[in-house]
Every structure is written in structure tokens, then in C-alpha cells.
Amino acid sequence: PFLASLLTHPTFIEGTCWTTFIDDTPELFALIGSQNRAQKLLSYLGDIAVNGSQIKGQIGDPKFKGEIVVPSLEDSHGNAIDATEPCQKGWRNIIVKEGPEAFAKAVRAHKGCLIMDTTWRDAHQSLLATRVRTVDMLNVAKETSHALSNAWALECWGGATFDVAMRFLYEDPWDRLKKMRKLVPNIPFQMLLRGANGVAYSSLPDNAIYHFCEQAKKHGVDIFRVFDALNDVDQLEVGVKAVLKAGGVAEGTMCYSGDMLNPKKKYNFDYYMDLAEKIVKMGAHVIGIKDMAGVLKPKAATMLVGSLRKKYPDMPIHVHTHDSAGTGVASMVACAHAGADAVDAATASMSGMTSQPSLSAVLASLEGSEFDAGLDGHMIRQLDSYWAQLRLLYSPFEAGLTGPDPEVYEHEIPGGQLTNLIFQASQQGLGEQWAQTKKAYEDANDLLGDIVKVTPTSKVVGDLAQFMVSNKLSKKDVEEKADQLDFPSSVLEFFEGLMGQPYGGFPEPLRSKALRGRRKMDKRPGLYLEPYNFDKARKELKEKWGGVTETDLASYVMYPKVFDDYKKWTSKYGDLSVVPTRYFLARPEIGEEFHVELEKGKVLILKLLAVGPLSEQKGQREVFYEMNGEVRQVTVDDLH
Ligand code: 3PY
Ligand code: ZN
């Protein structure tokens, strides 16, 4: 068609000068662009037709095969809600017009307990290996802007989503953020920032964190939940200061570990109160409590939130939990009663167990009380009907959890990691080994000095636990043979001090024995690291990939190799974020018609016609698709 358009174009026929022809007829070159994109897309679809999905972590095909239905909303009084345009009403208006301090003040003045919906970030990170794709959030974004207009925020970015988007889904996390922002202008967007680690797994130079926060704020993040995996205040402060500089709402967060009411445990009430004081002094706008493993029981929640409420009457308090043991609703209700301004929950179909407690359940538990969350339960349920379908669509990433885990109080594995470890154990058919892994996790934690466990330190404990199980090492063996063992790299990085300083210090002599002369940082790593050389990286990227945007650069700083792989992939297959998930994850039936909207108004109508026989010599197959009525053919290497 391009050649046909070219040959029949009047300017071409008239034979006017070629160079101005390029400038004057952009429509033809846009056509080459989309032809190119269509061809790349076809290679992906051809590949999946022959080889099936190559997405890491995927087991089998989606259970949901129908058309995903986006609900038509109506409120609890039976009034239809017009969601053709996004809702404009919401808490974000205060942040945008009046700034973070005004937001904090307005929240404090508000009666009731607000809810942050984590469905777009932590819920799928904790249940579906972080695999939910941009398109599936965008498809329900306008409806969400209406149904959740009074929410504290949507947690929709950061944490593992940044890495996974590029590494496994071949999507640009910044593109996700920008597109979501357009469709949800009214609800604050919250992200999870791992303090001086940014969204990576160990510390980066301070200027890298500042650059990242500036970009995140600019492209749509309003509230930053900043934590440090060891509650190292120096590390935490880097993140909080970077958010303040970028103009975002800084939620300075303490990670809740252990059981502060148990006198035998390391992290007690005074520890948390002392930490809160430091967070407030840093200039945070909000105090965050992050119960990443779901071990904050109602009584402790009441005491901690109640005491913070009394001591800091002007500071909003926002609590996060996981429902691993099944106490999530009870704990969040206790927090609301004790004076929390916001608690976290996820839509019912994406809630429970390693995810957050159910939004509908928290809502119902607070309904009609002075802590009412101010959301319409009817609309929330309608929105959930969408996520019920999505949950089945992403069935290939389920970890196979069947019930809550009452042992979480012992092993303290964070929600997201728990799913991950169960998945790995079940993959290897290791029912027995799973019990051993949990026990080894406890032992590894003891060996490391009972550290706070959340990304990236939870990975350190998990890696050490798996190392112990696979090498059949007891706690005593590790202590005795530490100077000969080949520890996982995350463990060595932790011992070096690359993740900050643990409360109470590093375990000795284990640290020195394991490091065997490697460097030891006894202050925050940012003080040792050279500032990131942005000019050099810009140049490198330009040479490698042509153009470079500031957000590309920010991705590259966090994950250089992952970014390069992502770019290679998109050069080969194009931007696949527009492909509906069912066809991204599995081949279509022969003759089944489906649509891909490459860009607004540019829709491809596709049908798989046939997969040809294997050519023995080359190990390839021809795949035939119908694309907008024309038969197209691609040759695909058969990997079987
Ligand atoms: C992350 O850092 O990704 C987390 O979700 C920690 O809980
Ligand atoms: Zn979490």
C-alpha cells in the first residue's frame, strides 16, 4: 500500500522535487511508520502463534477467553455515571493548586478515614508477579476516576512495577505513568520509592535519586511513599529530600517488622516512636507505616497509630498492610479508629492473602461510622467486576495460594516475596522444600541479625535461605564455614553496606568472614559513590539508540542492562503495550478476529489464518495472518 500511495500521489506523479516532497507529505511517511509498526507487530504475533508466549514466569494460557467487559457505572441511588470523560473532582486538585502542605492540612481537617487503592501496583505485584499491563489499567481508567474520586490516592507506580514493566512486559514505565495520568486527572497518584535505592535493589548516587524524583513528579506522581528497607534514616532522608525538592508529597515511611508488643522481639514501641520523630524532623508531609508482611495486629496498630496521632496532631498518618495472615481488615479498621487518615486496600478480586485487604470489606466495616471512607460501595463493586475478569486473564501468573498463612508471624516474609517463593517452590514440585524454605528464611534472618525485611533486604534473606536449603547448610554451618562459602551476591552487597546500616549493627564475625577483605561501608553508600555522570550516559544512549529522553535516561540509570534489552526488544517487535493481553500472552484461535489500536484511530483488524508446516532444513514455519483484509505472511523460527 505504501508503494501504491506513493506512485499515485499527485506530487510524485508531477515529478516535483523529492526533498520538499518529504517535508510536504508527512502523511506518507507516517504511513511508512505505521507499516513498519504493523510488520513488527506481525513478527511478534507470528512468533507467539508458533512458539507460544516467551514471557518469563508464565505458565499456560489465560483462563479468560472472552471479551473483557468494562462496567457501565451507576451510583448507589441508581443514577447513571457518564464515564466517557474522566471525573475532575478529587483530592489531587488541592495538591496541584495549593501544594503538599495544603493537602496535608486538608486531610487532617477531613472527618473519616480515606482509602488508597493499591490495585494498580501492590495488589498485582503481590498476587500476579507484577504482570498487569498498562492497557488493562487504561481500559478502566476513566471509570476508576469516577468510582474512586474521593480516594486518598491510587497506588499505581514504583516498587517492582518499574523494573518488571521493562524487563518482562517490554513496556516503558514512564509511558504507563503519562497515559494513566491523562485518564485520571483527579485522584492523586502514589508511588513507592525505596529511599536511596530509588526503584532499584541497592543504593545509587544521590543525584540519580533527585533526577528520578524530578521526572516522576513531572510526569504525574503526586505522593511518594519513601521507605528504607533497613529503616536507616540517613538512607530514607535522601529519598525524602529528593521528593521535597521535586515538589511532591513526601510520605516518610517506617517499615513495621516483628511484633512490638512482644518483649522478646527486637523492634519495640520506642523504636518506632523514635523513628517517627526522625521522619517528622526530616520534613515529611505524611507519616507512613508500611506493614509489608502483614504482621501488624490490631492491638499493636491501635497503640502505634494512637500514640502517633496524639504526638503529631498535624501530621496525616497513612497505613499500609498485607492480608497474609487474614487480619488485614481488622488491622485497618483498628488504624482508622485510632486516628489514621488513610489506609490501604485493593479491589475485592485482587485482594486478600499476600495482597491488601479488600476495599469493599474495609469500606463496609467503616460504613456509617465517623470513619466512613466516603466512597460509593455500589460503584466500587461494579469496578470490581472488571478486575474479576482481569484476574482470570492473568491466571498464568497465579502462585496457587489457597489460603492465608498463619505462620507469617514467624517467618515475616513480605507479601510480594511470599507469593514469589511459593511460586518457585511449586514450580520445582517442592511441597516439602517450601516448609524448609520458610524455616531457612527465619534462620537466615537470625544470622543476618534480625533485619527489617522488605525489598531489597528481603531478597538478601530469601537468597541466603535458598542458598542454605540447596547446600543443606544449617545456621551453625553458615557461621562456622562463612570464610569459605560462596555467598549470593545480594548477601555480600548487604554486608558491604550497600543497602545501608541495619539497626543494631552488622552481625560479627559473620560479616567479616563473609566479606574476606571486600570493602565495608559504615556510613550511607551515597557518601562513597561518585555522582552519576548524566552527560556521559546521555551520550552513550544517543550513540546506542539515537534519540534519548530524560525519562529514558532515568530508566537507564536505574537499570542499564534491562533498559538496553527493552530497547532491543522494541526495535524488533515495536511497542507491544497496545496489544490486548489475551493476544500478548497466547496465540489466537484460527479465524478469530481481534483488534490492535496502534495509535488513536489507527486500528489493525487481525485474524490468524494458518500456521504452515515445519521446513526441516531451516526449522522455520510460515505464519499467515489477515491484516485489515490483506493476507500477510511471516517466517518464524520454530523453537520447539
Ligand atoms: C517494593 O519495594 O517493591 C515493595 O513492594 C516493598 O514492599
Ligand atoms: Zn506492600
XYZ file of C-alpha atoms and ligand atoms in Angstrom:
648
model
C 0.000 0.000 0.000
C 2.854 2.410 0.661
C 4.222 1.987 -2.819
C 0.737 2.315 -4.283
C 0.130 5.522 -2.316
C 3.487 6.849 -3.371
C 3.074 6.075 -7.036
C -0.381 7.558 -7.183
C 0.426 10.628 -5.109
C -0.188 13.726 -7.295
C 3.082 15.407 -6.300
C 5.013 12.289 -7.125
C 3.251 11.971 -10.471
C 4.015 15.595 -11.274
C 7.651 14.853 -10.552
C 8.258 17.807 -8.202
C 11.443 17.897 -6.210
C 11.941 14.887 -3.926
C 13.383 16.701 -0.918
C 10.441 19.024 -0.433
C 8.202 16.073 -1.104
C 9.370 14.524 2.173
C 8.551 17.657 4.149
C 5.302 18.389 2.406
C 3.751 14.971 2.580
C 4.199 13.720 6.139
C 1.112 11.516 5.784
C 3.001 9.147 3.505
C 5.884 8.875 5.915
C 3.530 8.363 8.802
C 2.228 5.533 6.671
C 5.724 4.022 6.403
C 5.967 4.364 10.184
C 2.756 2.507 10.798
C 3.573 -0.085 8.116
C 6.778 -0.676 9.942
C 4.968 -0.978 13.237
C 2.430 -3.324 11.707
C 5.228 -5.517 10.328
C 6.968 -5.654 13.704
C 3.726 -6.480 15.417
C 3.190 -9.252 12.927
C 6.543 -10.776 13.782
C 5.508 -10.904 17.435
C 2.133 -12.404 16.616
C 3.790 -14.883 14.284
C 6.245 -15.849 16.964
C 3.532 -16.415 19.535
C 1.499 -18.459 17.023
C 4.441 -20.832 16.580
C 6.242 -20.797 19.898
C 3.662 -19.592 22.386
C 4.411 -16.863 24.875
C 8.014 -16.367 25.971
C 7.040 -14.081 28.860
C 9.039 -15.131 31.885
C 7.020 -16.635 34.702
C 4.044 -17.515 32.548
C 2.548 -20.968 32.989
C -0.132 -21.896 30.474
C -2.682 -19.701 28.760
C -5.155 -17.270 30.301
C -8.304 -18.849 31.678
C -10.380 -15.935 30.437
C -11.011 -16.062 26.735
C -13.975 -13.746 26.207
C -14.242 -10.055 25.588
C -13.409 -8.067 28.745
C -16.443 -6.009 29.691
C -15.870 -2.560 31.172
C -18.771 -1.822 33.536
C -21.244 0.992 32.957
C -21.283 2.769 36.264
C -24.247 3.794 38.308
C -24.187 5.095 41.842
C -25.990 3.576 44.791
C -29.030 5.809 44.131
C -29.376 4.337 40.662
C -28.008 7.384 38.819
C -26.007 6.541 35.717
C -22.479 7.957 35.761
C -21.175 9.263 32.467
C -17.612 7.960 32.276
C -16.953 8.986 28.688
C -14.807 11.723 30.213
C -12.634 11.456 33.336
C -14.006 12.795 36.608
C -12.481 16.117 37.621
C -13.330 16.110 41.316
C -10.842 14.761 43.833
C -8.038 15.317 46.340
C -5.477 15.904 43.624
C -6.899 19.345 42.940
C -5.629 20.506 46.319
C -2.133 19.139 45.671
C -1.965 20.732 42.227
C -3.441 24.098 43.153
C -2.201 24.566 46.701
C 0.696 22.183 47.209
C 1.650 19.346 49.568
C 1.271 21.259 52.853
C -2.261 22.319 51.974
C -3.048 18.721 51.084
C -1.776 17.519 54.466
C -3.818 20.171 56.224
C -6.990 19.390 54.291
C -6.614 15.698 55.008
C -6.207 16.387 58.714
C -9.309 18.557 58.692
C -11.294 15.848 56.916
C -13.507 13.596 59.016
C -13.426 9.955 58.078
C -10.666 7.649 57.001
C -9.642 7.764 53.343
C -8.614 4.757 51.334
C -5.718 4.282 48.966
C -6.486 1.711 46.303
C -3.404 -0.388 45.588
C -4.897 -2.438 42.737
C -2.680 -0.872 40.067
C 0.570 -1.563 41.953
C 0.987 -3.620 45.083
C -2.045 -5.873 44.590
C -0.808 -7.281 41.303
C 2.801 -7.155 42.499
C 1.750 -9.374 45.413
C -0.610 -11.731 43.572
C 0.322 -11.828 39.897
C 4.077 -11.333 39.830
C 3.581 -7.630 38.911
C 2.478 -8.656 35.438
C -0.627 -6.455 34.933
C -0.060 -4.420 31.782
C -0.702 -0.773 31.038
C -3.531 -1.422 28.603
C -5.590 -3.170 31.276
C -5.381 -0.203 33.586
C -6.072 2.301 30.841
C -9.175 0.413 29.735
C -10.821 1.051 33.093
C -9.088 4.315 33.986
C -11.941 6.749 33.354
C -14.391 4.568 35.273
C -11.860 4.433 38.098
C -11.562 8.209 38.143
C -15.292 8.336 38.903
C -15.703 5.395 41.261
C -12.687 6.335 43.390
C -12.872 10.098 43.121
C -12.743 10.512 46.893
C -9.782 8.168 47.396
C -6.587 9.323 49.081
C -4.713 8.023 46.034
C -4.277 5.264 43.533
C -1.044 3.483 44.186
C -0.016 2.850 40.624
C 3.716 3.155 40.133
C 7.137 2.392 41.548
C 8.189 -0.609 43.624
C 8.689 -3.590 41.355
C 6.396 -2.265 38.601
C 9.195 -0.129 37.185
C 11.610 -2.988 36.678
C 9.019 -5.573 35.631
C 7.394 -3.271 33.068
C 10.648 -3.111 31.103
C 12.174 -6.483 31.944
C 9.206 -8.798 31.440
C 6.422 -6.834 29.784
C 8.576 -4.787 27.377
C 6.792 -1.612 28.320
C 8.068 1.817 29.183
C 7.041 2.562 32.781
C 7.070 6.291 32.030
C 4.693 5.824 29.153
C 2.375 3.988 31.557
C 2.518 6.852 34.019
C 1.833 9.525 31.402
C -1.091 7.649 29.873
C -2.704 6.864 33.222
C -2.323 10.479 34.280
C -4.239 11.699 31.251
C -7.201 9.497 32.029
C -7.190 10.052 35.796
C -6.625 13.752 36.398
C -8.407 13.930 39.732
C -7.101 11.223 42.077
C -3.579 11.616 43.479
C -1.117 9.080 42.121
C 1.117 7.482 44.697
C 4.351 5.648 44.031
C 6.653 3.511 46.138
C 10.224 4.774 46.342
C 12.900 2.667 48.013
C 14.698 5.649 49.508
C 18.307 5.908 48.344
C 17.773 2.798 46.218
C 15.234 4.594 44.030
C 13.345 1.763 42.375
C 16.471 -0.386 42.150
C 17.933 -3.013 44.501
C 20.795 -1.119 46.081
C 21.893 2.450 46.584
C 22.520 4.888 43.790
C 24.341 8.212 43.883
C 22.191 10.949 45.410
C 21.938 12.938 42.180
C 20.361 9.902 40.485
C 17.591 9.861 43.101
C 16.996 13.592 42.701
C 16.780 13.257 38.930
C 14.392 10.329 39.212
C 12.026 12.121 41.614
C 12.010 15.227 39.479
C 10.970 13.185 36.437
C 8.394 11.184 38.384
C 6.771 14.334 39.741
C 6.841 15.996 36.362
C 5.093 13.104 34.658
C 2.363 12.529 37.165
C 3.343 11.190 40.576
C 1.864 13.259 43.405
C 2.597 11.325 46.583
C 5.819 9.404 47.177
C 5.856 6.697 49.814
C 9.513 6.738 50.712
C 10.934 3.922 52.795
C 14.264 2.391 53.541
C 14.463 -1.369 53.803
C 16.536 -1.176 56.979
C 14.733 1.886 58.370
C 18.116 3.572 58.040
C 17.185 7.208 58.471
C 20.162 8.505 56.507
C 19.081 6.443 53.519
C 15.463 7.409 53.980
C 16.358 11.063 54.146
C 17.921 11.009 50.679
C 14.563 9.963 49.230
C 12.502 12.347 51.328
C 14.729 15.310 50.457
C 14.608 14.429 46.759
C 10.813 14.341 46.862
C 10.663 17.666 48.699
C 12.958 19.207 46.101
C 10.772 17.853 43.292
C 7.684 19.366 44.932
C 5.922 16.077 45.697
C 4.051 15.000 48.798
C 6.615 13.130 50.896
C 5.233 10.203 52.865
C 8.172 9.381 55.140
C 7.643 5.760 55.973
C 8.667 3.353 58.682
C 8.683 -0.328 57.878
C 6.944 -2.319 60.570
C 8.707 -5.525 61.468
C 8.180 -8.203 64.132
C 5.723 -7.603 66.929
C 6.252 -4.525 69.047
C 4.062 -5.933 71.823
C 6.254 -8.981 72.228
C 9.067 -8.103 74.648
C 11.333 -10.738 73.057
C 11.330 -9.010 69.682
C 13.950 -6.536 68.532
C 11.779 -3.682 67.235
C 9.696 -2.298 70.080
C 7.321 0.596 70.599
C 10.087 3.054 71.499
C 11.987 2.113 68.349
C 9.026 3.115 66.161
C 8.247 6.290 68.077
C 11.866 7.338 67.827
C 11.858 6.615 64.099
C 8.676 8.650 63.628
C 10.301 11.624 65.324
C 13.183 11.475 62.868
C 10.801 11.201 59.929
C 8.867 14.252 61.063
C 12.107 16.189 61.567
C 13.177 15.371 58.001
C 10.272 17.440 56.781
C 7.975 14.672 55.568
C 4.375 15.751 54.942
C 2.863 12.430 55.958
C 3.878 9.618 58.325
C 3.648 6.270 56.582
C 3.534 2.895 58.323
C 4.403 0.077 55.986
C 3.447 -3.352 57.219
C 4.919 -5.240 54.287
C 4.428 -8.715 55.706
C 1.031 -8.207 57.323
C 2.227 -8.673 60.888
C 0.746 -5.517 62.414
C -2.023 -6.946 64.573
C -4.978 -4.780 65.622
C -3.804 -4.181 69.184
C -0.349 -3.025 68.119
C -1.939 -0.934 65.345
C -4.187 0.793 67.850
C -1.298 1.555 70.143
C 1.138 2.755 67.483
C -1.307 4.834 65.448
C -2.991 6.159 68.583
C 0.326 7.309 70.058
C 1.479 8.899 66.814
C -1.889 10.617 66.446
C -1.538 12.156 69.917
C 2.066 13.196 69.464
C 1.686 14.632 65.945
C -1.785 16.125 65.676
C -0.943 17.927 62.413
C 0.620 15.014 60.550
C -1.509 12.781 58.369
C -0.917 9.089 59.107
C -1.214 6.563 56.299
C -1.047 2.804 56.924
C -0.192 0.020 54.512
C -0.626 -3.668 55.181
C -0.832 -7.102 53.569
C -3.522 -9.625 54.385
C -1.150 -12.600 54.564
C -2.475 -13.966 57.853
C -6.031 -12.748 57.226
C -6.056 -9.935 59.772
C -5.835 -7.076 57.269
C -9.382 -5.727 57.586
C -9.296 -5.896 61.386
C -5.965 -4.067 61.481
C -7.030 -1.345 59.042
C -10.247 -0.779 60.961
C -8.207 -0.534 64.172
C -5.959 2.045 62.476
C -8.959 4.097 61.349
C -10.377 4.056 64.873
C -7.017 5.057 66.338
C -6.793 8.121 64.104
C -5.212 7.083 60.789
C -6.117 9.434 57.952
C -5.761 6.803 55.236
C -5.429 3.028 54.972
C -4.639 0.776 52.032
C -6.923 -1.737 50.365
C -7.337 -3.399 46.978
C -10.369 -4.142 44.860
C -12.042 -7.359 46.095
C -10.953 -9.597 43.209
C -7.353 -8.516 43.653
C -7.313 -8.580 47.450
C -6.630 -10.895 50.322
C -3.767 -13.168 51.277
C -0.464 -11.689 50.129
C -2.258 -8.636 48.690
C -4.008 -5.846 50.596
C -7.329 -6.437 52.388
C -10.497 -5.997 50.343
C -11.538 -2.433 49.674
C -15.202 -3.415 49.816
C -14.678 -5.131 53.157
C -12.836 -2.158 54.686
C -15.496 0.150 53.285
C -18.316 -1.931 54.737
C -16.562 -2.123 58.086
C -16.287 1.654 58.341
C -19.623 2.475 56.707
C -21.883 4.810 58.617
C -19.308 5.394 61.342
C -17.385 8.595 61.868
C -14.557 6.914 59.950
C -16.588 6.395 56.768
C -14.304 6.372 53.712
C -16.697 8.401 51.559
C -16.719 6.015 48.591
C -19.782 4.563 46.912
C -19.734 0.822 47.645
C -22.006 0.113 44.712
C -19.650 1.724 42.211
C -16.668 0.031 43.805
C -18.355 -3.332 43.293
C -19.089 -2.516 39.648
C -15.483 -1.606 39.100
C -14.514 -4.879 40.713
C -16.463 -6.834 38.085
C -13.770 -5.671 35.644
C -10.965 -6.883 37.900
C -12.672 -10.239 38.392
C -12.269 -10.802 34.646
C -8.704 -9.496 34.684
C -7.739 -11.849 37.490
C -8.690 -14.758 35.236
C -6.952 -13.218 32.262
C -3.726 -13.176 34.279
C -4.244 -16.709 35.603
C -0.885 -17.841 34.116
C 0.847 -15.784 36.825
C -1.080 -17.059 39.836
C 1.135 -18.515 42.539
C -1.507 -21.020 43.551
C -2.136 -19.648 47.022
C -5.060 -21.376 48.628
C -5.433 -19.665 51.975
C -3.908 -17.264 54.473
C -0.611 -18.157 56.109
C -0.758 -18.029 59.912
C 2.998 -18.658 60.055
C 3.748 -15.197 58.732
C 4.236 -14.011 62.319
C 7.193 -16.360 62.493
C 8.862 -16.051 59.105
C 7.820 -12.404 58.407
C 8.140 -12.808 54.632
C 6.729 -9.714 52.852
C 3.587 -10.286 50.763
C 5.145 -9.949 47.323
C 8.072 -12.171 48.209
C 5.872 -14.812 49.813
C 3.986 -15.325 46.527
C 7.253 -15.406 44.676
C 8.822 -18.031 46.911
C 5.692 -20.199 46.890
C 5.652 -19.972 43.108
C 9.293 -21.021 42.873
C 8.764 -23.897 45.295
C 5.662 -25.153 43.475
C 7.465 -24.884 40.119
C 10.047 -27.282 41.424
C 7.319 -29.502 42.901
C 8.713 -28.890 46.349
C 5.894 -29.017 48.866
C 8.388 -30.350 51.381
C 11.067 -27.873 50.391
C 8.657 -24.959 50.870
C 8.384 -25.743 54.570
C 12.180 -25.918 54.678
C 12.499 -22.615 52.846
C 10.250 -20.873 55.347
C 12.279 -22.255 58.222
C 15.529 -21.365 56.460
C 14.189 -17.836 55.934
C 13.782 -17.493 59.702
C 17.277 -18.873 60.255
C 18.783 -16.609 57.603
C 17.124 -13.634 59.241
C 18.624 -14.606 62.588
C 22.045 -14.981 61.021
C 21.811 -11.520 59.488
C 20.907 -10.011 62.832
C 17.073 -9.928 62.601
C 16.908 -7.211 59.996
C 13.921 -5.324 58.643
C 12.826 -7.340 55.628
C 11.460 -5.633 52.557
C 12.896 -5.043 49.077
C 15.878 -5.197 48.774
C 16.787 -6.684 52.201
C 14.043 -9.323 51.939
C 15.812 -10.562 48.824
C 19.034 -10.865 50.823
C 17.282 -13.052 53.410
C 15.474 -15.045 50.693
C 18.669 -15.613 48.723
C 20.516 -16.744 51.830
C 17.621 -19.052 52.772
C 17.599 -20.679 49.330
C 21.379 -20.958 49.442
C 21.111 -22.753 52.784
C 18.410 -25.131 51.563
C 20.143 -26.017 48.318
C 23.528 -26.509 50.000
C 21.989 -28.237 53.007
C 23.528 -25.766 55.433
C 22.329 -25.215 58.965
C 22.666 -21.925 60.802
C 25.661 -23.309 62.604
C 27.281 -24.457 59.333
C 26.950 -20.953 57.906
C 28.525 -19.398 60.979
C 31.383 -21.866 61.042
C 32.166 -22.019 57.332
C 31.433 -18.404 56.402
C 35.016 -17.730 55.347
C 34.820 -20.483 52.709
C 31.250 -20.133 51.446
C 30.378 -18.558 48.140
C 27.541 -16.336 49.353
C 24.918 -14.955 46.968
C 25.872 -11.509 45.679
C 22.929 -9.814 47.431
C 24.249 -11.082 50.782
C 27.708 -9.682 50.066
C 26.222 -6.344 48.985
C 24.278 -6.194 52.223
C 27.410 -6.951 54.262
C 29.369 -4.337 52.348
C 26.831 -1.751 53.455
C 25.382 -1.071 50.012
C 21.853 -1.231 51.383
C 22.541 0.969 54.388
C 23.133 0.212 58.044
C 20.981 -2.277 59.951
C 19.599 -1.267 63.331
C 21.942 -2.686 65.980
C 24.818 -3.130 63.507
C 26.021 -5.942 61.276
C 26.436 -9.435 62.724
C 30.064 -10.159 63.532
C 32.183 -12.173 62.963
C 29.884 -13.326 60.144
C 30.183 -10.082 58.205
C 33.995 -10.001 58.206
C 34.269 -13.701 57.470
C 31.901 -13.472 54.529
C 33.469 -10.332 53.076
C 37.021 -11.646 53.176
C 38.637 -8.264 52.700
C 35.962 -6.673 50.487
C 35.104 -3.078 51.306
C 32.985 -2.210 54.336
C 30.893 0.916 54.277
C 29.854 2.047 57.691
C 28.048 5.138 56.537
C 25.380 5.507 53.900
C 26.655 4.402 50.473
C 25.814 7.714 48.807
C 28.747 9.241 50.670
C 31.112 6.824 48.926
C 29.572 6.746 45.452
C 30.690 9.125 42.709
C 27.871 11.351 41.450
C 26.145 9.850 38.434
C 27.555 11.213 35.189
C 24.424 12.143 33.285
C 26.229 13.746 30.340
C 28.206 10.602 29.711
C 25.081 8.443 29.920
C 23.174 10.780 27.586
C 25.947 10.434 25.053
C 26.076 6.664 25.419
C 22.353 6.359 24.946
C 22.329 8.654 21.973
C 25.022 6.605 20.303
C 23.265 3.352 21.043
C 19.638 4.289 20.461
C 19.515 7.533 18.529
C 17.303 9.887 20.481
C 17.251 9.972 24.249
C 14.631 11.471 26.534
C 15.083 12.396 30.188
C 12.788 9.546 31.182
C 14.804 7.055 29.097
C 17.822 8.314 30.935
C 16.113 7.837 34.304
C 15.278 4.239 33.330
C 18.843 3.629 32.221
C 20.238 4.973 35.489
C 18.102 2.523 37.472
C 18.523 -0.495 35.195
C 21.123 -0.090 32.436
C 21.022 -3.650 31.146
C 17.274 -4.043 31.467
C 16.792 -0.773 29.603
C 19.086 -1.869 26.767
C 17.301 -5.213 26.483
C 13.974 -3.434 26.459
C 15.172 -1.180 23.627
C 16.431 -4.173 21.649
C 13.106 -5.884 22.080
C 11.099 -2.845 20.944
C 13.382 -2.361 17.933
C 12.451 -5.886 16.942
C 8.766 -6.020 17.832
C 7.709 -2.390 18.292
C 5.571 -1.109 21.120
C 3.562 -4.119 22.209
C 1.874 -2.353 25.107
C -1.058 -1.738 22.748
C -1.709 -5.436 22.127
C -4.653 -6.766 24.154
C -3.339 -9.007 26.934
C -5.003 -12.143 25.685
C -3.054 -11.929 22.412
C 0.108 -10.769 24.114
C 0.090 -13.901 26.265
C -1.341 -16.531 23.939
C -1.987 -17.281 20.297
C -5.451 -16.580 18.939
C -7.684 -19.343 17.630
C -7.544 -19.827 13.885
C -10.047 -17.464 12.285
C -10.605 -15.448 15.467
C -10.734 -11.707 14.768
C -9.124 -9.218 17.108
C -8.127 -5.584 17.054
C -4.970 -3.719 17.934
C -5.083 0.062 18.140
C -1.555 1.109 17.175
C -2.354 4.716 17.906
C -5.508 6.760 18.213
C -7.683 5.985 15.207
C -5.186 3.543 13.662
C -6.738 0.161 14.289
C -5.494 -3.093 12.838
C -8.048 -5.829 12.358
C -6.267 -9.136 12.604
C -7.058 -12.790 12.077
C -4.719 -15.766 12.306
C -5.314 -17.778 9.129
C -2.833 -20.620 9.293
C 0.469 -21.853 10.656
C 2.418 -23.668 7.956
C 4.360 -26.919 8.208
C 7.884 -27.068 9.584
C 10.593 -26.656 6.997
C 13.000 -29.325 8.196
C 16.121 -27.668 6.828
C 15.652 -24.273 8.371
C 13.487 -25.169 11.336
C 11.035 -22.449 10.383
C 7.331 -22.044 9.720
C 5.306 -19.618 7.659
C 2.511 -17.921 9.563
C -0.395 -16.300 7.733
C -2.422 -13.501 9.229
C -5.125 -11.389 7.698
C -4.441 -7.767 8.485
C -7.074 -5.208 7.524
C -8.343 -7.543 4.862
C -4.975 -8.404 3.302
C -3.118 -11.648 3.740
C 0.297 -11.162 5.360
C 2.941 -13.754 5.895
C 5.831 -14.014 8.363
C 8.575 -16.576 8.673
C 9.216 -17.697 12.214
C 11.959 -19.844 13.772
C 10.305 -22.782 15.490
C 11.907 -23.015 18.921
C 10.408 -26.379 19.855
C 8.743 -2.970 46.826
O 9.724 -2.357 47.213
O 8.561 -3.278 45.646
C 7.720 -3.351 47.769
O 6.592 -3.618 47.419
C 8.075 -3.405 49.152
O 7.018 -3.790 49.926
Zn 3.135 -3.736 50.231
